[in-house]
XYZ file of C-alpha atoms in Angstrom:
404
model
C 1.915 24.289 -4.260
C 1.719 23.999 -8.322
C 3.182 20.520 -9.347
C 6.127 20.980 -11.846
C 7.559 18.539 -13.370
C 10.876 17.851 -13.437
C 10.956 17.913 -17.144
C 9.502 21.503 -17.025
C 11.845 22.559 -14.548
C 15.129 21.820 -16.156
C 13.791 24.185 -19.250
C 13.820 26.906 -17.078
C 17.333 29.212 -17.286
C 18.538 28.644 -14.157
C 18.526 31.460 -11.627
C 17.416 30.490 -7.699
C 18.505 29.957 -4.387
C 18.611 26.287 -2.626
C 19.611 26.746 1.232
C 22.253 23.560 1.960
C 21.948 22.100 5.632
C 24.515 24.032 6.979
C 22.626 27.217 6.130
C 20.603 29.177 9.293
C 17.163 27.316 10.106
C 14.510 29.417 8.746
C 11.842 29.100 12.158
C 8.559 28.575 9.890
C 8.985 30.849 6.489
C 5.679 31.145 4.453
C 4.444 29.371 1.572
C 7.658 27.108 1.308
C 8.445 23.505 0.988
C 10.819 21.275 2.128
C 10.237 18.374 -0.379
C 13.780 16.944 -0.803
C 13.392 14.995 -4.414
C 13.456 15.581 -7.626
C 14.643 18.957 -9.002
C 14.902 20.240 -5.213
C 18.069 17.843 -5.342
C 19.193 18.835 -9.095
C 19.267 22.349 -8.299
C 20.889 22.012 -4.681
C 23.420 20.403 -6.464
C 23.837 23.140 -8.938
C 24.557 25.622 -6.366
C 26.444 23.461 -4.085
C 29.031 22.850 -6.879
C 29.116 26.474 -7.952
C 29.499 27.583 -4.077
C 32.466 25.348 -3.886
C 34.168 26.875 -6.744
C 36.252 30.114 -5.410
C 35.126 32.951 -6.807
C 36.732 34.267 -9.790
C 34.328 36.216 -11.838
C 32.860 36.321 -15.222
C 36.071 36.235 -17.799
C 36.928 35.244 -21.559
C 39.030 32.482 -22.104
C 42.192 35.103 -21.758
C 41.648 35.291 -18.646
C 40.551 38.498 -16.006
C 41.585 41.992 -16.680
C 42.769 43.675 -13.599
C 43.273 46.854 -12.595
C 39.784 47.823 -13.359
C 38.016 48.908 -10.291
C 40.119 50.568 -7.935
C 39.019 51.954 -4.659
C 38.082 55.934 -4.717
C 36.157 58.469 -3.904
C 32.728 59.217 -6.112
C 31.962 62.768 -4.632
C 28.054 60.682 -4.195
C 27.076 60.066 -0.440
C 25.554 56.324 0.560
C 24.823 58.041 3.996
C 20.929 57.644 3.110
C 21.329 54.169 2.289
C 23.063 53.086 5.264
C 20.339 55.011 7.269
C 17.766 53.342 5.503
C 19.111 49.992 6.106
C 19.262 50.810 9.557
C 15.871 51.830 9.858
C 14.615 48.428 8.019
C 16.828 46.384 10.611
C 16.059 48.165 13.871
C 12.092 47.742 12.652
C 12.957 43.713 12.390
C 12.562 41.455 15.473
C 15.180 39.618 17.354
C 14.580 36.387 15.138
C 14.339 37.999 12.131
C 17.500 40.214 12.314
C 19.105 37.212 12.889
C 17.720 35.392 9.832
C 18.916 38.174 7.753
C 22.168 39.177 9.096
C 25.571 37.339 7.346
C 28.715 38.409 7.208
C 30.518 40.785 4.706
C 32.326 37.317 3.358
C 29.595 35.111 3.632
C 28.175 32.667 0.358
C 24.890 34.537 0.767
C 25.742 36.795 -1.579
C 26.345 33.834 -4.087
C 22.814 31.936 -3.439
C 20.108 33.524 -5.427
C 17.933 32.070 -8.191
C 15.121 32.607 -10.355
C 12.914 29.650 -10.423
C 9.784 30.115 -8.336
C 8.651 29.794 -4.678
C 7.868 26.406 -3.203
C 10.485 24.325 -4.318
C 13.498 26.270 -2.922
C 14.155 27.571 0.229
C 15.498 31.508 0.173
C 17.423 32.939 3.274
C 16.531 35.670 5.034
C 12.903 37.380 5.689
C 10.609 38.211 3.517
C 7.681 40.705 2.701
C 5.082 38.062 3.490
C 5.984 38.132 6.999
C 6.536 41.517 7.856
C 4.029 43.870 9.022
C 3.423 46.894 7.588
C 6.240 49.284 9.324
C 8.546 46.595 8.404
C 7.013 46.742 4.558
C 7.751 50.159 4.611
C 10.998 49.808 5.977
C 11.752 47.655 3.045
C 10.351 49.444 0.453
C 12.296 52.661 1.769
C 15.464 51.140 1.428
C 14.893 49.967 -2.132
C 13.659 53.570 -2.975
C 16.947 54.528 -1.273
C 19.285 52.418 -3.310
C 17.131 52.641 -6.771
C 15.908 55.003 -9.332
C 12.326 55.586 -9.270
C 12.813 53.992 -12.524
C 14.468 50.965 -10.781
C 12.012 50.656 -7.845
C 9.029 50.906 -10.141
C 10.269 48.035 -12.635
C 11.066 46.185 -9.281
C 7.456 46.330 -8.037
C 6.029 45.964 -11.433
C 7.847 42.537 -11.524
C 6.252 41.861 -7.955
C 3.118 42.302 -9.429
C 3.227 40.113 -12.645
C 4.003 37.224 -9.764
C 0.484 38.189 -8.454
C -0.708 37.475 -11.740
C 0.564 34.153 -12.118
C -0.538 33.401 -8.508
C -4.428 34.432 -10.335
C -3.497 32.540 -13.468
C -2.541 29.552 -11.681
C -5.434 28.939 -8.805
C -3.996 30.570 -6.413
C -0.686 28.592 -6.368
C 1.646 29.429 -2.994
C 4.435 29.057 -5.717
C 3.572 32.639 -6.868
C 3.028 35.644 -4.562
C 3.477 39.684 -4.968
C 4.931 39.225 -1.528
C 7.585 36.428 -1.661
C 10.749 38.558 -1.912
C 13.643 37.855 0.480
C 16.047 40.576 2.498
C 19.322 39.812 3.425
C 22.198 41.846 4.647
C 25.691 41.099 4.624
C 27.945 43.557 6.822
C 26.688 45.868 8.942
C 25.773 49.384 7.624
C 28.786 51.738 7.929
C 30.340 54.503 6.076
C 33.655 52.908 5.855
C 33.273 49.624 6.139
C 32.052 47.157 3.498
C 28.153 45.988 3.567
C 25.445 44.905 1.621
C 22.115 43.769 0.795
C 20.126 41.307 -1.286
C 16.799 40.837 -2.338
C 15.728 37.626 -3.987
C 12.473 36.021 -5.651
C 11.020 34.524 -8.462
C 11.826 36.933 -11.390
C 13.968 39.696 -9.376
C 17.348 39.633 -7.776
C 19.171 42.283 -6.528
C 22.792 42.402 -4.984
C 23.585 45.618 -3.735
C 27.536 46.158 -2.276
C 28.740 49.464 -0.502
C 32.203 50.364 0.269
C 32.473 54.059 1.447
C 30.817 56.262 -1.351
C 31.267 53.550 -4.135
C 28.245 50.998 -4.900
C 28.019 48.046 -6.877
C 24.606 46.600 -8.130
C 25.344 42.931 -9.434
C 24.471 40.796 -10.397
C 21.063 41.748 -10.820
C 18.301 39.376 -12.393
C 15.367 41.014 -13.561
C 12.380 39.324 -15.777
C 8.812 38.670 -15.608
C 5.979 36.218 -16.929
C 3.383 37.576 -18.460
C 4.760 40.679 -19.656
C 1.943 42.452 -20.351
C -0.963 41.676 -17.859
C -4.237 41.361 -19.429
C -6.621 40.365 -16.567
C -7.145 40.494 -13.160
C -5.390 43.063 -10.134
C -2.807 43.938 -11.959
C -4.797 44.408 -15.547
C -2.373 46.859 -17.811
C 0.634 45.777 -15.906
C 3.606 46.063 -18.727
C 7.486 45.771 -18.168
C 10.405 45.628 -20.610
C 8.887 47.079 -23.314
C 11.912 49.458 -23.761
C 14.164 46.710 -23.066
C 12.702 45.208 -25.875
C 12.146 47.910 -28.499
C 15.427 49.626 -28.053
C 17.227 46.165 -28.796
C 14.919 45.429 -32.307
C 15.641 48.877 -33.114
C 19.496 48.992 -32.365
C 19.858 45.954 -34.641
C 17.372 46.958 -37.052
C 19.786 50.050 -37.361
C 22.898 48.100 -38.552
C 23.530 47.470 -42.227
C 23.280 44.180 -43.606
C 27.154 43.910 -43.290
C 26.687 45.055 -39.079
C 23.816 42.497 -38.843
C 25.880 39.835 -40.265
C 28.675 40.388 -37.943
C 26.263 40.919 -34.693
C 24.638 37.608 -34.938
C 25.463 34.611 -33.628
C 22.174 32.511 -34.825
C 19.482 33.689 -37.155
C 16.899 31.499 -35.113
C 15.873 31.478 -31.730
C 14.384 28.291 -30.732
C 15.639 28.148 -27.208
C 16.679 30.122 -23.953
C 20.230 31.535 -24.638
C 21.269 33.462 -21.288
C 24.612 32.546 -20.344
C 25.105 34.099 -16.985
C 21.973 33.790 -14.767
C 22.232 31.856 -11.163
C 25.013 29.368 -10.533
C 27.491 30.975 -13.168
C 29.419 33.497 -11.397
C 32.436 31.890 -12.845
C 31.343 31.681 -16.486
C 33.744 32.369 -19.208
C 32.089 33.959 -21.997
C 34.074 35.526 -24.981
C 33.262 38.658 -26.690
C 31.105 37.895 -29.841
C 29.364 39.386 -32.393
C 29.872 43.023 -33.543
C 32.540 45.435 -31.900
C 30.662 48.981 -31.172
C 34.109 50.238 -32.543
C 32.756 49.944 -35.691
C 28.992 51.457 -35.253
C 28.714 55.181 -36.456
C 28.488 57.331 -33.691
C 24.695 57.916 -34.045
C 24.938 53.953 -33.537
C 26.375 54.238 -30.599
C 24.465 56.819 -28.709
C 21.577 54.346 -29.375
C 23.718 51.734 -27.984
C 24.295 53.646 -25.146
C 20.733 54.544 -24.795
C 19.930 50.771 -24.054
C 22.770 50.001 -22.221
C 21.010 53.025 -19.938
C 17.749 51.277 -19.525
C 19.379 48.771 -17.270
C 21.840 51.038 -15.686
C 19.347 53.468 -14.700
C 17.763 51.425 -12.440
C 20.272 52.131 -9.806
C 20.119 55.636 -7.728
C 20.491 58.662 -9.133
C 24.415 59.980 -9.251
C 25.691 56.488 -8.837
C 24.113 55.327 -12.347
C 25.718 58.355 -13.847
C 29.344 56.688 -12.772
C 28.615 53.439 -13.752
C 27.389 55.078 -16.967
C 30.849 56.663 -17.173
C 32.839 53.578 -16.458
C 31.102 51.934 -19.222
C 31.895 54.794 -21.640
C 35.755 55.165 -20.897
C 35.490 51.068 -22.479
C 32.961 51.863 -25.121
C 35.542 50.871 -27.642
C 36.077 47.372 -25.803
C 32.477 46.985 -26.249
C 30.705 43.936 -28.305
C 26.765 43.278 -29.112
C 25.629 40.295 -30.124
C 22.342 38.928 -31.182
C 20.233 35.798 -31.532
C 16.886 35.605 -33.509
C 15.545 37.077 -36.205
C 14.930 41.423 -36.875
C 11.038 41.435 -37.806
C 8.961 43.624 -36.079
C 7.667 40.979 -34.002
C 10.752 38.850 -33.549
C 11.627 36.847 -30.340
C 15.165 37.300 -29.979
C 18.381 37.393 -27.550
C 21.125 40.265 -27.228
C 23.970 40.883 -25.129
C 26.467 43.731 -24.218
C 29.720 42.790 -23.419
C 32.865 44.571 -22.342
C 35.289 44.622 -19.409
C 32.957 46.488 -16.900
C 29.318 45.454 -17.907
C 27.986 42.434 -18.940
C 24.175 42.548 -19.963
C 21.532 40.195 -21.300
C 18.069 40.234 -22.825
C 16.481 37.047 -23.672
C 12.606 35.745 -24.365
C 11.830 32.812 -22.828
C 9.855 30.077 -23.609
C 6.816 30.292 -21.437
C 6.487 28.797 -18.177
C 4.165 29.978 -15.865
C 0.902 31.181 -18.039
C -1.138 27.811 -18.533
C -2.258 27.142 -21.761
C -0.023 29.201 -23.676
C 0.328 27.909 -27.130
C 3.772 29.029 -27.710
C 6.229 26.121 -27.957
C 9.530 28.389 -28.144
C 10.615 31.656 -26.815
C 7.349 34.240 -26.344
C 7.480 37.951 -25.928
C 5.312 37.157 -22.925
C 8.465 35.900 -21.125
C 11.625 37.733 -20.573
C 14.697 37.698 -18.431
C 17.253 39.888 -18.311
C 20.706 39.835 -16.540
C 23.339 42.475 -15.422
C 26.723 41.640 -14.411
C 30.195 43.160 -13.362
C 32.645 41.071 -15.204
C 36.457 40.561 -14.030
C 35.467 39.592 -10.472
C 33.238 42.441 -9.306
C 29.942 41.052 -9.012
C 29.445 41.494 -5.230
C 31.786 44.209 -5.171
C 34.199 41.288 -4.690
C 37.030 42.857 -6.342
C 36.526 46.283 -3.940
C 36.058 43.971 -1.072
C 39.740 42.414 -1.538
C 41.300 45.593 -2.252
C 39.491 46.978 1.303
C 40.964 43.685 3.236
C 44.000 43.618 1.826
C 44.480 47.354 2.810
C 43.059 47.269 6.106
C 44.164 43.315 6.711
C 41.423 42.253 8.381
């Protein structure tokens, strides 16, 4: 396993899952370490402290807005997702199924993280330990739950981890199959349930109630962003998210840019809503979208859609309609310069969505001479503020109505 110093680990943007002692015993998971010192203890405490706080969701300092997420019929069936999940679970051994299955209200939802493997023990069953049939069922669940774009991006992120393995002399910290699946609840047409995928630079939380879907928190990132060698030479990710974000900022007038900019310098990692930040207080900052021209608003929606379009068709449209309904209470914030080769951070924030894009410092690519943020390492996060990450608001309403 790659030896990572504590100082380096602390420089990472947090996003990982560490299992506390009371969690299910994982029987010989592949390529993991049970070292309990240094960064392991540090991040374990961060997670423990976060989980001890009752879930509230991301809010502003004015408190939680309510009534945003009613239980309703969308008209877009989730039956194919249910069937894909059942097929996947049925393909598992009894031991695997036991390790992958949790109650719908279990804290497992909140135990996810971006730090690379070998330091943190993730829950569930990894692609690495699956046979060929189980792997096909796992990817079928992803294909059914995500759009073609979302599935392709997820697979491309996994490829970047294989590239990191090649660049780090075969280190066990990286592997395109070290991604773990868990299920909360039982696949159903009427009862709440969901699934989680957790691994380095790729975390998807997927909640279902009836024909409603909540896909958040979602963490997607990668390093290297453009692969120039090895098995996946030519692999490229997040170019549209990067370039459309910069183009939007460059389209602003000088006055608009000034209002959007929180800082003109980007010297560190900025993301605020990664792992262990379920209850973060993040105020609206930057430029109100109400001050944009119609063409600029369209460009903002196009940028937003780069993230929302990772959800399966139909449910993606429902989420975009929800976002549009709150467009005049949406804000765009920027950190960094606006040159064509700039490194930067941006945030899109409304009562119903929070999106972050962040150029990060080099971590996994050896001999990278950049001491600051680089275009070769990107983190993105999508959240549902005001209590509906993990579908928690919908679940709360359902449990209250049905007196579980």
